[in-house]
């Protein structure tokens, strides 16, 4: 099985990977997303509307048995922006998932002092990796987002906070610096676990518990034509409801409180490149947790001391062979992805190899017009446990962004 995974990786590795519609600022070449596009509107005052959506069909197969597929309106987002003046704007994303869950993905006020300094406050995306900030369906390949961005980052990760952003065009650098509330790691029980890392701890701005601040920042470099580089960082303690009512002189109560908290240090590096019909991207995320032994014992859980993952992806617009002037794109792509939520344990005998996972995804993205895409791909997914069997998945989807 390992030989099959390696062979598949080598085969797909010889293919050109990731080609997606890349949206950039015309003056600098820096990448943009929905929020940035709203903030960059030329309106002096008034409302800006937008949206994006993703509809999926997922069909598992193999294993000698039959499988039902699923069809899902995965997400439907409405974007609203309002300019109070030339310098002050409000941005929000209202999201419906699976036709039954409603959330607010972003809601923040931005005041532009100048191009080098903006003050931003509200519910905002943590600037970690690529997809957490750039998750509109036409901006990435594959029907589903990379699993690294689901199990480790975890997309879509947003919290309440305040910070500053800006760019220095002469140096081709954009920066973001924020103070946030953090993950809620403990409520009636532990939120973090090996199977999906921090995902259950996202507070999403819903009556968020605040017991200590966390810090987040990112530097993006766009000074080489077609190349975007990003360096992200996040540091702080997880939030806990056990802090309420604790007497700091009560050593036993303080010990219980301390065992419900971990300290996270996460760092990420990402790169995107585009030249003519070829595009490529890659991402590496490493996160280290302090106090996991006490936390796992207290919460009867299995959070890793370290989480690690990466992917590499490339692709080519094959329509360029027929017509270089068309606004349509047919991107053949492939992605190799590894992510391990038990990359390191305080006791290595507790490491679960089922959480050391590898995905290989290849397929097509047909951009029928700027902002509209049909997608199709095949996924081969396996973990490193002793008797693991591969999961096979065929996916189709449609996405748009306007």
XYZ file of C-alpha atoms in Angstrom:
402
model
C 0.000 0.000 0.000
C 2.830 2.397 0.847
C 4.396 1.614 -2.541
C 1.089 2.441 -4.220
C 0.938 5.783 -2.409
C 4.531 6.581 -3.388
C 3.958 5.545 -6.997
C 0.782 7.631 -7.200
C 2.648 10.600 -5.749
C 5.427 10.254 -8.334
C 2.939 9.918 -11.182
C 0.928 12.933 -10.095
C 4.154 14.781 -9.305
C 5.135 14.638 -12.967
C 1.929 16.430 -13.890
C 1.635 20.193 -13.801
C -0.383 21.157 -10.708
C -2.784 23.958 -9.572
C -4.205 26.564 -11.845
C -6.905 28.734 -10.461
C -8.267 32.123 -11.303
C -5.917 34.532 -9.527
C -7.348 37.867 -8.448
C -4.839 40.650 -7.837
C -4.708 44.399 -7.308
C -3.909 46.053 -10.592
C -1.468 48.530 -9.082
C 0.649 46.109 -7.025
C -0.106 42.535 -8.100
C -0.973 41.614 -4.493
C -3.664 38.931 -4.138
C -7.156 39.989 -3.057
C -10.159 38.263 -1.515
C -13.797 39.251 -0.992
C -13.110 41.626 1.891
C -10.212 43.315 0.109
C -12.241 43.770 -3.046
C -15.023 45.479 -1.091
C -12.545 47.731 0.699
C -10.905 48.650 -2.611
C -14.147 49.807 -4.224
C -13.945 53.210 -5.862
C -17.188 54.362 -4.234
C -16.863 57.408 -2.019
C -19.934 56.379 -0.007
C -22.639 53.715 -0.117
C -23.308 49.969 -0.255
C -21.334 47.285 -2.091
C -22.825 43.804 -2.606
C -21.226 40.504 -3.524
C -21.243 36.809 -2.799
C -19.847 33.366 -3.473
C -21.133 29.813 -3.256
C -20.142 26.170 -3.552
C -22.354 23.192 -4.445
C -20.834 19.694 -4.212
C -21.376 16.080 -5.151
C -19.158 13.615 -3.240
C -19.099 9.919 -4.120
C -16.924 7.488 -2.103
C -16.170 4.125 -3.713
C -14.073 0.991 -3.255
C -13.626 -1.442 -0.392
C -15.793 -4.080 -2.017
C -19.046 -2.453 -0.858
C -21.546 0.050 -2.219
C -21.582 3.670 -1.022
C -24.175 6.416 -1.167
C -23.015 9.735 -2.499
C -23.990 13.089 -1.040
C -25.126 16.281 -2.753
C -24.899 19.488 -0.791
C -25.285 23.237 -1.060
C -22.074 23.373 0.939
C -22.018 27.098 1.469
C -23.792 30.215 0.227
C -22.326 33.557 1.250
C -23.686 37.063 0.901
C -21.192 39.924 1.149
C -22.140 43.405 2.240
C -19.893 46.429 2.471
C -20.665 50.002 3.347
C -18.492 53.070 2.958
C -19.204 55.715 5.551
C -16.558 57.915 3.991
C -13.533 57.618 1.724
C -11.529 56.213 4.645
C -14.021 54.286 6.809
C -15.748 51.080 5.710
C -17.646 48.119 7.126
C -17.408 44.566 5.720
C -19.461 41.489 6.574
C -19.914 37.945 5.236
C -23.185 36.156 6.039
C -22.867 32.413 5.475
C -25.412 29.613 5.181
C -23.886 26.100 5.283
C -25.607 22.866 4.258
C -28.928 24.764 3.944
C -29.395 24.614 7.716
C -26.569 26.436 9.496
C -26.255 30.210 9.518
C -23.086 31.945 10.666
C -21.287 35.257 10.334
C -17.873 34.727 8.800
C -16.592 38.300 8.999
C -17.921 41.558 10.420
C -15.391 44.332 10.918
C -14.865 48.063 10.670
C -11.834 49.303 8.743
C -10.437 52.830 8.998
C -7.822 53.735 6.430
C -5.346 56.322 7.749
C -3.134 55.853 4.692
C -1.932 52.962 2.516
C 0.616 52.001 5.185
C -1.786 51.954 8.135
C -5.362 50.744 8.587
C -7.089 50.152 11.908
C -9.399 47.150 11.850
C -11.722 45.778 14.571
C -14.494 43.182 14.816
C -14.871 39.562 13.725
C -11.945 38.824 11.409
C -10.136 35.945 9.721
C -6.923 34.741 11.338
C -4.216 35.344 8.680
C -2.788 31.815 8.621
C -1.864 30.042 5.391
C -3.655 30.587 2.084
C -7.189 29.227 2.167
C -8.240 30.720 5.506
C -8.096 34.169 3.881
C -8.545 33.229 0.206
C -11.353 30.663 0.297
C -13.644 31.781 -2.510
C -14.306 28.659 -4.685
C -12.779 30.086 -7.858
C -9.452 30.819 -6.101
C -8.438 27.215 -5.357
C -8.455 23.881 -7.173
C -10.396 20.849 -6.037
C -14.068 20.602 -5.143
C -13.206 20.607 -1.430
C -10.645 22.771 0.326
C -7.339 21.073 1.262
C -7.674 18.938 4.391
C -4.596 20.586 5.910
C -6.739 23.718 6.089
C -9.513 21.740 7.754
C -7.668 19.737 10.405
C -4.776 22.002 11.419
C -5.372 25.659 10.508
C -8.540 25.176 10.750
C -10.459 26.964 7.991
C -12.561 29.003 8.324
C -10.892 30.320 11.479
C -12.130 33.713 12.652
C -12.204 35.400 16.035
C -12.950 38.768 17.618
C -10.154 41.302 17.828
C -8.461 44.526 16.805
C -5.340 45.240 14.825
C -3.524 47.110 12.106
C -2.864 46.324 8.462
C -1.107 48.065 5.618
C 1.259 47.744 2.707
C 4.554 49.232 1.608
C 4.407 49.161 -2.175
C 8.036 50.205 -2.589
C 9.086 47.077 -0.684
C 6.171 44.992 -2.051
C 5.192 43.971 1.499
C 1.759 43.749 3.098
C 1.454 43.218 6.848
C -1.252 42.324 9.369
C -0.961 42.466 13.187
C -3.860 41.599 15.492
C -4.857 40.910 19.087
C -7.658 38.313 19.276
C -9.581 36.211 21.704
C -8.486 32.621 21.101
C -9.870 29.133 20.720
C -12.137 27.947 23.520
C -10.178 24.902 24.623
C -12.341 23.972 27.573
C -16.024 24.415 28.375
C -18.002 21.570 29.927
C -15.137 19.419 28.677
C -12.048 19.501 26.455
C -12.562 20.857 22.936
C -9.252 19.850 21.365
C -8.509 16.295 20.228
C -6.346 14.257 17.915
C -8.939 13.504 15.259
C -9.485 17.141 14.198
C -7.022 19.233 16.206
C -8.362 22.660 17.190
C -11.470 22.624 15.004
C -14.049 22.232 17.785
C -12.512 25.185 19.648
C -13.411 27.877 17.101
C -15.643 30.434 18.810
C -16.765 32.235 15.622
C -17.779 35.381 17.489
C -20.709 33.672 19.240
C -20.656 34.958 22.857
C -16.933 34.263 22.800
C -15.207 33.438 26.057
C -12.238 35.737 26.694
C -9.781 34.666 29.393
C -6.494 35.861 27.837
C -5.390 37.596 24.601
C -3.773 35.877 21.640
C -1.594 37.447 18.956
C -1.554 36.915 15.214
C 0.399 38.386 12.332
C 1.349 37.870 8.711
C 3.787 39.278 6.182
C 3.096 38.905 2.456
C 5.664 39.628 -0.252
C 4.567 40.301 -3.844
C 7.685 41.941 -5.355
C 8.417 39.254 -7.977
C 6.016 39.105 -10.903
C 3.632 36.195 -10.484
C 4.990 35.151 -7.073
C 3.258 35.601 -3.699
C 4.994 34.578 -0.456
C 3.471 34.556 3.017
C 4.801 34.073 6.545
C 2.199 33.690 9.325
C 2.395 33.439 13.108
C -0.019 32.883 15.996
C 0.672 32.743 19.744
C -1.395 32.619 22.920
C -3.301 30.599 25.478
C -6.584 28.831 24.824
C -9.670 30.224 26.516
C -11.433 28.370 29.327
C -14.737 28.790 31.152
C -13.112 27.426 34.340
C -11.566 30.842 35.025
C -14.894 32.282 36.193
C -15.076 32.598 39.981
C -11.615 31.190 40.733
C -9.833 32.626 43.770
C -6.170 33.146 42.780
C -5.079 32.204 46.318
C -6.802 28.795 46.035
C -3.948 26.585 44.843
C -6.153 23.590 44.061
C -8.609 25.653 42.004
C -5.724 27.335 40.165
C -4.215 23.937 39.395
C -7.523 22.764 37.892
C -7.747 26.004 35.895
C -4.188 25.638 34.577
C -4.863 22.069 33.430
C -7.709 23.306 31.200
C -5.419 25.629 29.192
C -2.768 25.073 26.552
C -0.352 27.598 25.038
C -0.264 27.510 21.241
C 2.592 28.582 18.964
C 1.719 28.226 15.271
C 3.792 29.237 12.263
C 2.996 28.921 8.568
C 4.729 29.534 5.255
C 2.927 29.663 1.923
C 3.820 30.375 -1.683
C 1.824 30.900 -4.870
C 3.200 31.272 -8.378
C 1.595 31.992 -11.735
C 3.185 32.351 -15.152
C 1.095 32.212 -18.316
C -0.915 28.965 -18.078
C 1.097 27.440 -15.236
C 0.389 27.937 -11.544
C 1.724 26.318 -8.399
C 1.229 26.689 -4.684
C 2.516 25.179 -1.487
C 1.944 25.533 2.225
C 3.608 24.342 5.443
C 2.013 24.645 8.905
C 3.592 23.706 12.238
C 1.917 24.180 15.624
C 3.328 23.423 19.078
C 1.214 23.102 22.235
C 2.474 23.468 25.792
C 0.793 21.762 28.778
C -0.782 18.981 26.682
C -0.152 16.254 29.255
C -2.143 18.033 31.981
C -4.792 19.125 29.454
C -5.297 15.619 28.058
C -5.526 14.055 31.512
C -7.954 16.716 32.724
C -10.132 16.563 29.605
C -9.697 12.842 28.874
C -8.647 13.682 25.342
C -5.658 13.167 23.042
C -4.480 16.528 21.686
C -1.055 16.349 20.043
C 1.895 18.250 21.458
C 2.752 19.207 17.881
C 0.674 19.292 14.686
C 2.326 19.451 11.264
C 1.282 19.399 7.645
C 2.126 20.543 4.147
C 0.950 20.327 0.567
C 2.330 21.043 -2.887
C 0.129 21.653 -5.888
C 0.545 22.595 -9.524
C -1.503 22.821 -12.679
C -1.765 24.057 -16.222
C -4.481 25.695 -18.300
C -4.718 23.260 -21.216
C -6.976 25.616 -23.201
C -3.883 27.735 -23.860
C -2.842 25.108 -26.390
C -5.978 25.959 -28.402
C -6.613 29.648 -27.746
C -4.415 31.897 -25.617
C -6.834 34.817 -25.857
C -9.946 33.206 -24.344
C -11.130 34.191 -20.869
C -12.050 30.555 -20.234
C -9.636 28.182 -18.477
C -9.477 24.403 -18.221
C -6.991 23.627 -15.500
C -5.548 20.134 -15.045
C -4.148 19.974 -11.525
C -2.786 17.648 -8.850
C -2.034 18.075 -5.170
C 0.005 16.008 -2.705
C -0.909 16.637 0.914
C 0.331 15.329 4.282
C -1.049 16.328 7.695
C -0.482 14.771 11.111
C -2.346 15.931 14.221
C -0.186 13.582 16.339
C 3.103 14.714 14.827
C 4.529 14.779 18.362
C 3.083 13.544 21.669
C 4.354 14.156 25.192
C 4.452 10.344 25.374
C 5.287 8.907 21.941
C 3.574 5.611 22.790
C 0.282 7.548 22.682
C 0.761 8.698 19.077
C -2.041 7.424 16.842
C -0.844 6.732 13.294
C -4.430 7.006 12.054
C -3.949 10.781 12.440
C -0.905 10.734 10.126
C -2.714 11.164 6.834
C -1.827 11.540 3.166
C -4.142 12.756 0.401
C -3.544 12.799 -3.340
C -6.005 14.844 -5.372
C -6.099 15.357 -9.140
C -8.726 16.751 -11.445
C -9.995 19.568 -13.633
C -11.262 23.090 -12.986
C -13.198 24.586 -15.893
C -13.499 28.360 -15.489
C -16.311 29.133 -17.913
C -16.053 32.858 -17.155
C -14.122 34.969 -14.647
C -15.791 34.172 -11.330
C -17.596 30.938 -12.377
C -16.146 27.420 -12.291
C -17.105 23.765 -12.736
C -14.876 21.297 -10.879
C -14.205 17.560 -10.956
C -11.561 15.550 -9.100
C -10.507 12.182 -7.715
C -9.030 11.751 -4.233
C -6.918 8.935 -2.809
C -6.676 9.222 0.982
C -4.851 6.931 3.407
C -3.373 7.035 6.903
C -0.336 5.346 8.413
C -2.094 2.981 10.854
C -1.103 -0.678 10.611
C -4.134 -2.024 8.719
C -5.253 1.150 6.980
C -7.206 0.923 3.753
C -7.389 3.779 1.303
C -10.476 5.933 0.879
C -11.372 6.743 -2.719
C -13.570 9.704 -3.559
C -14.961 11.169 -6.769
C -16.128 14.780 -6.450
C -17.937 17.215 -8.703
C -18.936 20.772 -7.940
C -19.795 24.223 -9.113
C -18.645 27.505 -7.592
C -18.947 31.213 -8.222
C -17.770 34.545 -6.847
C -19.115 37.952 -7.800
